Short mmCIF file of C-alpha atoms and ligand atoms in Angstrom, two decimals:
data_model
loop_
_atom_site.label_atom_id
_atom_site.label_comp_id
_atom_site.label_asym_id
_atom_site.label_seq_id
_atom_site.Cartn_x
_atom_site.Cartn_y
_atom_site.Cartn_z
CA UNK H 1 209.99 130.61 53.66
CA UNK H 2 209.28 127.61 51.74
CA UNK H 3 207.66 128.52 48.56
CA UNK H 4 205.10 126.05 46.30
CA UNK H 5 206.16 124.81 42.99
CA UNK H 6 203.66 127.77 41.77
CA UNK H 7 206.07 130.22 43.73
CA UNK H 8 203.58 131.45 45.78
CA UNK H 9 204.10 131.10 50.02
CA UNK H 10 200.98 131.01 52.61
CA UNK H 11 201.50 134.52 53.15
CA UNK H 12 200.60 135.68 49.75
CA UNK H 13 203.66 136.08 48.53
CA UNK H 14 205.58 135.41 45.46
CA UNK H 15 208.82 135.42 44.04
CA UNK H 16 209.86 138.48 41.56
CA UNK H 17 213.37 137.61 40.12
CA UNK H 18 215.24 137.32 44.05
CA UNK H 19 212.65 139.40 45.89
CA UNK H 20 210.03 138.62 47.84
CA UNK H 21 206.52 140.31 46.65
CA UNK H 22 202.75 140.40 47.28
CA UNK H 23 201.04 138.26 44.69
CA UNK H 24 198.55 141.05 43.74
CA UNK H 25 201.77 143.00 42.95
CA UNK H 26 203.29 140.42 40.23
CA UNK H 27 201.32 141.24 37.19
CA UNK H 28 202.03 145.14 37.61
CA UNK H 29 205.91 144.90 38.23
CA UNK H 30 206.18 142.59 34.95
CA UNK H 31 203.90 144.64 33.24
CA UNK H 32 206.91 147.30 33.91
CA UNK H 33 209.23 145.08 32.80
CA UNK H 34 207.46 144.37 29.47
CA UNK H 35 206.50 147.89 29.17
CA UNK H 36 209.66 148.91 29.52
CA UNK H 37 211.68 146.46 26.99
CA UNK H 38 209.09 146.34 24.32
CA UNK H 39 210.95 148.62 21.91
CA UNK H 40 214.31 146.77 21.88
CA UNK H 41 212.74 143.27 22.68
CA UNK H 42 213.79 141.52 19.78
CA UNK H 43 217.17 143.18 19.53
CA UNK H 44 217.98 142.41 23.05
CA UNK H 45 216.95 138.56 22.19
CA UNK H 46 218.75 137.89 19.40
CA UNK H 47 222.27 139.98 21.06
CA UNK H 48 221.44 137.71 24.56
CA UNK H 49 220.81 134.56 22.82
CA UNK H 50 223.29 134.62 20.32
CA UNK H 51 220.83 134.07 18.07
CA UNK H 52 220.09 130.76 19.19
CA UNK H 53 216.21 131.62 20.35
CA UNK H 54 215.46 131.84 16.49
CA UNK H 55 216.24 127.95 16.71
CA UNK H 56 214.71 126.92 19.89
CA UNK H 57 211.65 128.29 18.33
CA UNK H 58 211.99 126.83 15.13
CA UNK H 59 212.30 123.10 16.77
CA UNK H 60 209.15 124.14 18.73
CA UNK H 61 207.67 124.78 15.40
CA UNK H 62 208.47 121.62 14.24
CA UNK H 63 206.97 119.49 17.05
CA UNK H 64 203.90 121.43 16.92
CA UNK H 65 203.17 119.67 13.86
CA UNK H 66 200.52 122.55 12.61
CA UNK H 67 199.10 121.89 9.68
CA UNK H 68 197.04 123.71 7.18
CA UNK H 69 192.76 124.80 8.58
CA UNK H 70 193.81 124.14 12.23
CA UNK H 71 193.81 126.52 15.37
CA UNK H 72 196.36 128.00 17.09
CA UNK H 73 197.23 130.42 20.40
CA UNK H 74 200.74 131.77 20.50
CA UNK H 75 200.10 132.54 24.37
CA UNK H 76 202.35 135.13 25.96
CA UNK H 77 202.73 136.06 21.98
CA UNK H 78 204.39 139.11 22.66
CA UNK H 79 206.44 139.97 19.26
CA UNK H 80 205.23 137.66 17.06
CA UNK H 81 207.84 134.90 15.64
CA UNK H 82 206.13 132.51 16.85
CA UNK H 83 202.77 133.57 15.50
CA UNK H 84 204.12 134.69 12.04
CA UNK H 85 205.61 130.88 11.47
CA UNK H 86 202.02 129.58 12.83
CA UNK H 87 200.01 132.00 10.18
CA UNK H 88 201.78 130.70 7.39
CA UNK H 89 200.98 127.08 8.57
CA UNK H 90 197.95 127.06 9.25
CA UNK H 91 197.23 129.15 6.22
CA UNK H 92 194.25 131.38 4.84
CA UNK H 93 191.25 129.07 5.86
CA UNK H 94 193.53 128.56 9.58
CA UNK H 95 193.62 130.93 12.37
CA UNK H 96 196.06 132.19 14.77
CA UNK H 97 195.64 134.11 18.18
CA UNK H 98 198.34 136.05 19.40
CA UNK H 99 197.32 136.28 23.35
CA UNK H 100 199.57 138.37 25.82
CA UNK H 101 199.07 139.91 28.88
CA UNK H 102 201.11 143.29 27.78
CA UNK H 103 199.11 145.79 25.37
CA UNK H 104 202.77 147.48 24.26
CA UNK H 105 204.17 143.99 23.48
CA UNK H 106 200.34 142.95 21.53
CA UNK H 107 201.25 146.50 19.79
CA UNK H 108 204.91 145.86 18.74
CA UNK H 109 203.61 142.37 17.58
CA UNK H 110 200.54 143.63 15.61
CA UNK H 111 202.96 146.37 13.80
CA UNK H 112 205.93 143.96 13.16
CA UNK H 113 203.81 141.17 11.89
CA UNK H 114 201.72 143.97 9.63
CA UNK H 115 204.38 144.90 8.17
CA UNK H 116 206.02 141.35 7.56
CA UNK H 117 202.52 140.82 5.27
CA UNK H 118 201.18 138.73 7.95
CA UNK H 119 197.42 139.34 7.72
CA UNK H 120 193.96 138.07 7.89
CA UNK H 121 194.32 134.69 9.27
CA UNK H 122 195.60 136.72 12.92
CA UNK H 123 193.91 137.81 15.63
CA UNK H 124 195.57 139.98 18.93
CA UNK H 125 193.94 139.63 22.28
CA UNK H 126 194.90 141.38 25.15
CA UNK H 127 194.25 138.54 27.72
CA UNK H 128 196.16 137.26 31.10
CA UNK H 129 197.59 133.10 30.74
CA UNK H 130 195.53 132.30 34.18
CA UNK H 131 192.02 133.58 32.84
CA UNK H 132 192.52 132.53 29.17
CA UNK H 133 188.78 134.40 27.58
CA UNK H 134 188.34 131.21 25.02
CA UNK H 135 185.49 128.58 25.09
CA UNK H 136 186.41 125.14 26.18
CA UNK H 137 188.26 123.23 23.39
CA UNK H 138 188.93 125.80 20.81
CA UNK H 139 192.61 125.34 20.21
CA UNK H 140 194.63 122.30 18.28
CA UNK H 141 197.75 123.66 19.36
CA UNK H 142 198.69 125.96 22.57
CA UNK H 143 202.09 127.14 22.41
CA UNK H 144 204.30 129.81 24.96
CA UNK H 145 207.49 130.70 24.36
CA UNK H 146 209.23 132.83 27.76
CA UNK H 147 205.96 133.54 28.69
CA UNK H 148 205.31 130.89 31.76
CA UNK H 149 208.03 132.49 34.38
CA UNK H 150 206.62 135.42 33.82
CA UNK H 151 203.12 134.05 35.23
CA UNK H 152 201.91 134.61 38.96
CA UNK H 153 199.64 131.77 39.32
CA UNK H 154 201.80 129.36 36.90
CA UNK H 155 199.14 126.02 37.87
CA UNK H 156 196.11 128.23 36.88
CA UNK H 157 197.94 129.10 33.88
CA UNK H 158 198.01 125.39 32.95
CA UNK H 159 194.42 124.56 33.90
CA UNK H 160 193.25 127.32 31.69
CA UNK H 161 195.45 126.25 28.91
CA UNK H 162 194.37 122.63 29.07
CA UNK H 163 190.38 123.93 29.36
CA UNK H 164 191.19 125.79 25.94
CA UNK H 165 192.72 122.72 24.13
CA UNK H 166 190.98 120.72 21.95
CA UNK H 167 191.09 116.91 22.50
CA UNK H 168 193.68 115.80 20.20
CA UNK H 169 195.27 118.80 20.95
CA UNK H 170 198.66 119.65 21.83
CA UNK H 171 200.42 122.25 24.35
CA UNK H 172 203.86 123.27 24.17
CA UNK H 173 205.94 125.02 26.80
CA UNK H 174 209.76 126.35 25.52
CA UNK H 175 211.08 128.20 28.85
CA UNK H 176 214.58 128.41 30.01
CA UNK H 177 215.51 125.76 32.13
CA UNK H 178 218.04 124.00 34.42
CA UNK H 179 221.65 123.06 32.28
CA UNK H 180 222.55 119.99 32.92
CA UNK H 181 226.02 119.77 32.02
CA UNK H 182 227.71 121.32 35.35
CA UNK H 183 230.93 123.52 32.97
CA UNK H 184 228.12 124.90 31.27
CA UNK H 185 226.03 126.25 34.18
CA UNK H 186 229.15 127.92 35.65
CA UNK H 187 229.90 129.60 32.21
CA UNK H 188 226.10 130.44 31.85
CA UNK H 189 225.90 132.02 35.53
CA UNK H 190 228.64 134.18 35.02
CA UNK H 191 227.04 134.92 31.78
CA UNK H 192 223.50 135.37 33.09
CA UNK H 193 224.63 137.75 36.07
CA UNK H 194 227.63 139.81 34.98
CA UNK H 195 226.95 140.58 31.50
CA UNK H 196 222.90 140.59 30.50
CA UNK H 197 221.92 143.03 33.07
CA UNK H 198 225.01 145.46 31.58
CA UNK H 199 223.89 144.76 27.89
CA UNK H 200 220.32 145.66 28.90
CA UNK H 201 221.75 148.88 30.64
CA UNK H 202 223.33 149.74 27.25
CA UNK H 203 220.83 148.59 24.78
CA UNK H 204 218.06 149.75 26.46
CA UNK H 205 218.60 151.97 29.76
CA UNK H 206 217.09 149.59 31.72
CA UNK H 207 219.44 147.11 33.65
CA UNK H 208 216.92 146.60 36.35
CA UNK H 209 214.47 144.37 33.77
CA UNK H 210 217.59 142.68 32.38
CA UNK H 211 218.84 141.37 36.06
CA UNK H 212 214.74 140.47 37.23
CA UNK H 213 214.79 138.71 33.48
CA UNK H 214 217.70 136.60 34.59
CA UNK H 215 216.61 136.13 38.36
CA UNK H 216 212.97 134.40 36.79
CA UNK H 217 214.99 132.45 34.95
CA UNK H 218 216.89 130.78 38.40
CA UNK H 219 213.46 130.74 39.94
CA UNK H 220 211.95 128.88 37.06
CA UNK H 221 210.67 125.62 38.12
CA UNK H 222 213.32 122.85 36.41
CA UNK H 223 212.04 120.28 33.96
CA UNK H 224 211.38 117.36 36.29
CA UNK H 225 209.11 120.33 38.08
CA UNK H 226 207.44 121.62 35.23
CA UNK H 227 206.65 117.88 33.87
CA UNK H 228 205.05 117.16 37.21
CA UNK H 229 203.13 120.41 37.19
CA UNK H 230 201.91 119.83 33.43
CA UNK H 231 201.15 116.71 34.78
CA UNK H 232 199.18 117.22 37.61
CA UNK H 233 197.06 120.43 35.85
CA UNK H 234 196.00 116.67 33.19
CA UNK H 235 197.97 116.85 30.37
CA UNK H 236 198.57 113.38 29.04
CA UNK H 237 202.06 112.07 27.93
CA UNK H 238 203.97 114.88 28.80
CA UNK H 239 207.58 114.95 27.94
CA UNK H 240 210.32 117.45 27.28
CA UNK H 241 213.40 118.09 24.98
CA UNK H 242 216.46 119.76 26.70
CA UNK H 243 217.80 122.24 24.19
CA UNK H 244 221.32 123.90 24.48
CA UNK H 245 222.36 121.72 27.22
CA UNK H 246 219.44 122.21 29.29
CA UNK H 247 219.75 126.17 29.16
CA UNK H 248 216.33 126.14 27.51
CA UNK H 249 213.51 123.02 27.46
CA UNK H 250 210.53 122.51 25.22
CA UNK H 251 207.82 120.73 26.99
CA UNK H 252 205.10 119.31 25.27
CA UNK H 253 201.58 117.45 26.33
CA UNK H 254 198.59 116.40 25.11
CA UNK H 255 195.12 116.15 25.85
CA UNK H 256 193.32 113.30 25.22
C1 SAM F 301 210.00 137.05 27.15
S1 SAM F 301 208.51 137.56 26.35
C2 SAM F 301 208.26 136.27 25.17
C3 SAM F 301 207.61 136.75 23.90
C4 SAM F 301 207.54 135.70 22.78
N1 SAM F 301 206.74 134.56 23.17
C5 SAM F 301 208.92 135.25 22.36
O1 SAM F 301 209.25 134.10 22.62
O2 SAM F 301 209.67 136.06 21.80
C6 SAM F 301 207.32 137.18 27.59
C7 SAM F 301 205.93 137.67 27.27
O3 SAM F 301 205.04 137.15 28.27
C8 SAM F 301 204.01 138.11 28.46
N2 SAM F 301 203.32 137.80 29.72
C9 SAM F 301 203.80 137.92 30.98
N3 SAM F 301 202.88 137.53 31.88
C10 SAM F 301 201.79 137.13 31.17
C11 SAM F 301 200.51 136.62 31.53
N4 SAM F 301 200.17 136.44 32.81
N5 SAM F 301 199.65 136.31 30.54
C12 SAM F 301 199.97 136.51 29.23
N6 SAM F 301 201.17 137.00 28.83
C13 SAM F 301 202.07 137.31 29.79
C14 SAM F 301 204.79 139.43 28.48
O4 SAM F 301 203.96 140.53 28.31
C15 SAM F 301 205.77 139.20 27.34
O5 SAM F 301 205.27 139.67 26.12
#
């Protein structure tokens, strides 16, 4: 069955990792997944990545261009590096929203960020990407980082990000993508399917999340996709960076 760019088919289904689901089911079985990882998440990332996510992020950081007094949502927050970079921009007189879906992720965030010093200028909201509970225009910058794959309804996500963004205002997307060197998405497959699931099963008991983390990751729509999708949900000028050879991208658009 031929499935929309949003993943979804006529018959109400969508895709988790490989398998075939009922929409209404989505949000629960990632819940699971989140629930599930939350206490090694940001071991797992750095050991998966190689360390390299702590640099995708920081070049998201630097196209953001946040500055001092503005307003922020770190959507699909989860941990917190994001948001922690964000409150230090944006500074005392700023604010920052850390918005996720997942209250064990907001948790892990809140504590990790508490204890980092990171106070007063941050909010947490428990809140889903496709019913975002902000006013029209509140945000200068909308930012989420592995959050959109994750996301049932991936075009209302976007709509409700775009209603949220201030004109002027900027929304970036850093998701892995589609490599575009073809050694490197051999190397990464085998990579991706042989040893993440095991290093999941031995870091955290849980190969199952590992190997639906990697399958959302295939299932991902690829840049060219995700442009047209930004594009069609209004952002203006909407471009993207291919990072590591394409294994991750950082999309950005505006709204004008
Ligand atoms: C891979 S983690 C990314 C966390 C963080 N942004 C980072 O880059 O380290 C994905 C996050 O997306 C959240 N998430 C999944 N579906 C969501 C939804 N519909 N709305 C908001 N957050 C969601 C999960 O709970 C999880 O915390």
């Amino acid at each position: 069955m031929n499935k929309s760019k949003n993943n979804t088919t006529q018959n109400n289904t969508t895709h988790f990792g490989f398998e075939d689901i009922p929409v209404q089911e989505k949000a629960d079985r990632v819940a699971e997944v989140f629930h599930s990882v939350a206490d090694k998440y940001d071991l797992m990332n750095d050991l998966m990545s190689f360390g390299l996510h702590r640099l995708w992020k920081r070049f998201t950081l630097t196209q953001s261009s946040v500055r001092l007094k503005q307003t922020v949502l770190d959507l699909a927050g989860g941990t917190g590096d994001l948001t922690r970079e964000f409150a230090k921009k944006v500074g005392p007189h700023g604010h920052v929203i850390l918005a996720d879906i997942n209250a064990k992720m907001l948790q892990q965030g809140r504590s990790r960020l508490t204890d980092q010093g990171i106070i007063g200028n941050v909010t947490y909201i428990q809140a889903d990407a496709e019913y975002l509970p902000f006013s029209d225009h509140s945000f200068d910058c909308i930012t989420i980082a592995f959050g959109l794959r994750n996301v049932t309804n991936k075009s209302a996500a976007l709509q409700s990000m775009y209603r949220v963004l201030k004109p002027g205002g900027k929304c970036l997307i850093l998701e892995f993508s589609k490599p575009v060197l073809p050694l490197l998405n051999t190397i990464y497959d085998t990579y991706s399917f042989k040893i993440i699931p095991k290093l999941g099963a031995w870091i955290t008991r849980d190969e199952k999340s590992y190997q639906y983390l990697v399958e959302s990751i295939r299932m991902h729509p690829d840049q060219i996709q995700l442009q047209k999708m930004m594009q069609e949900c209004e952002f203006d000028d909407v471009t993207y960076y291919n990072l590591s050879g394409g294994i991750v991208a950082l999309h950005q658009g505006f709204k004008y």
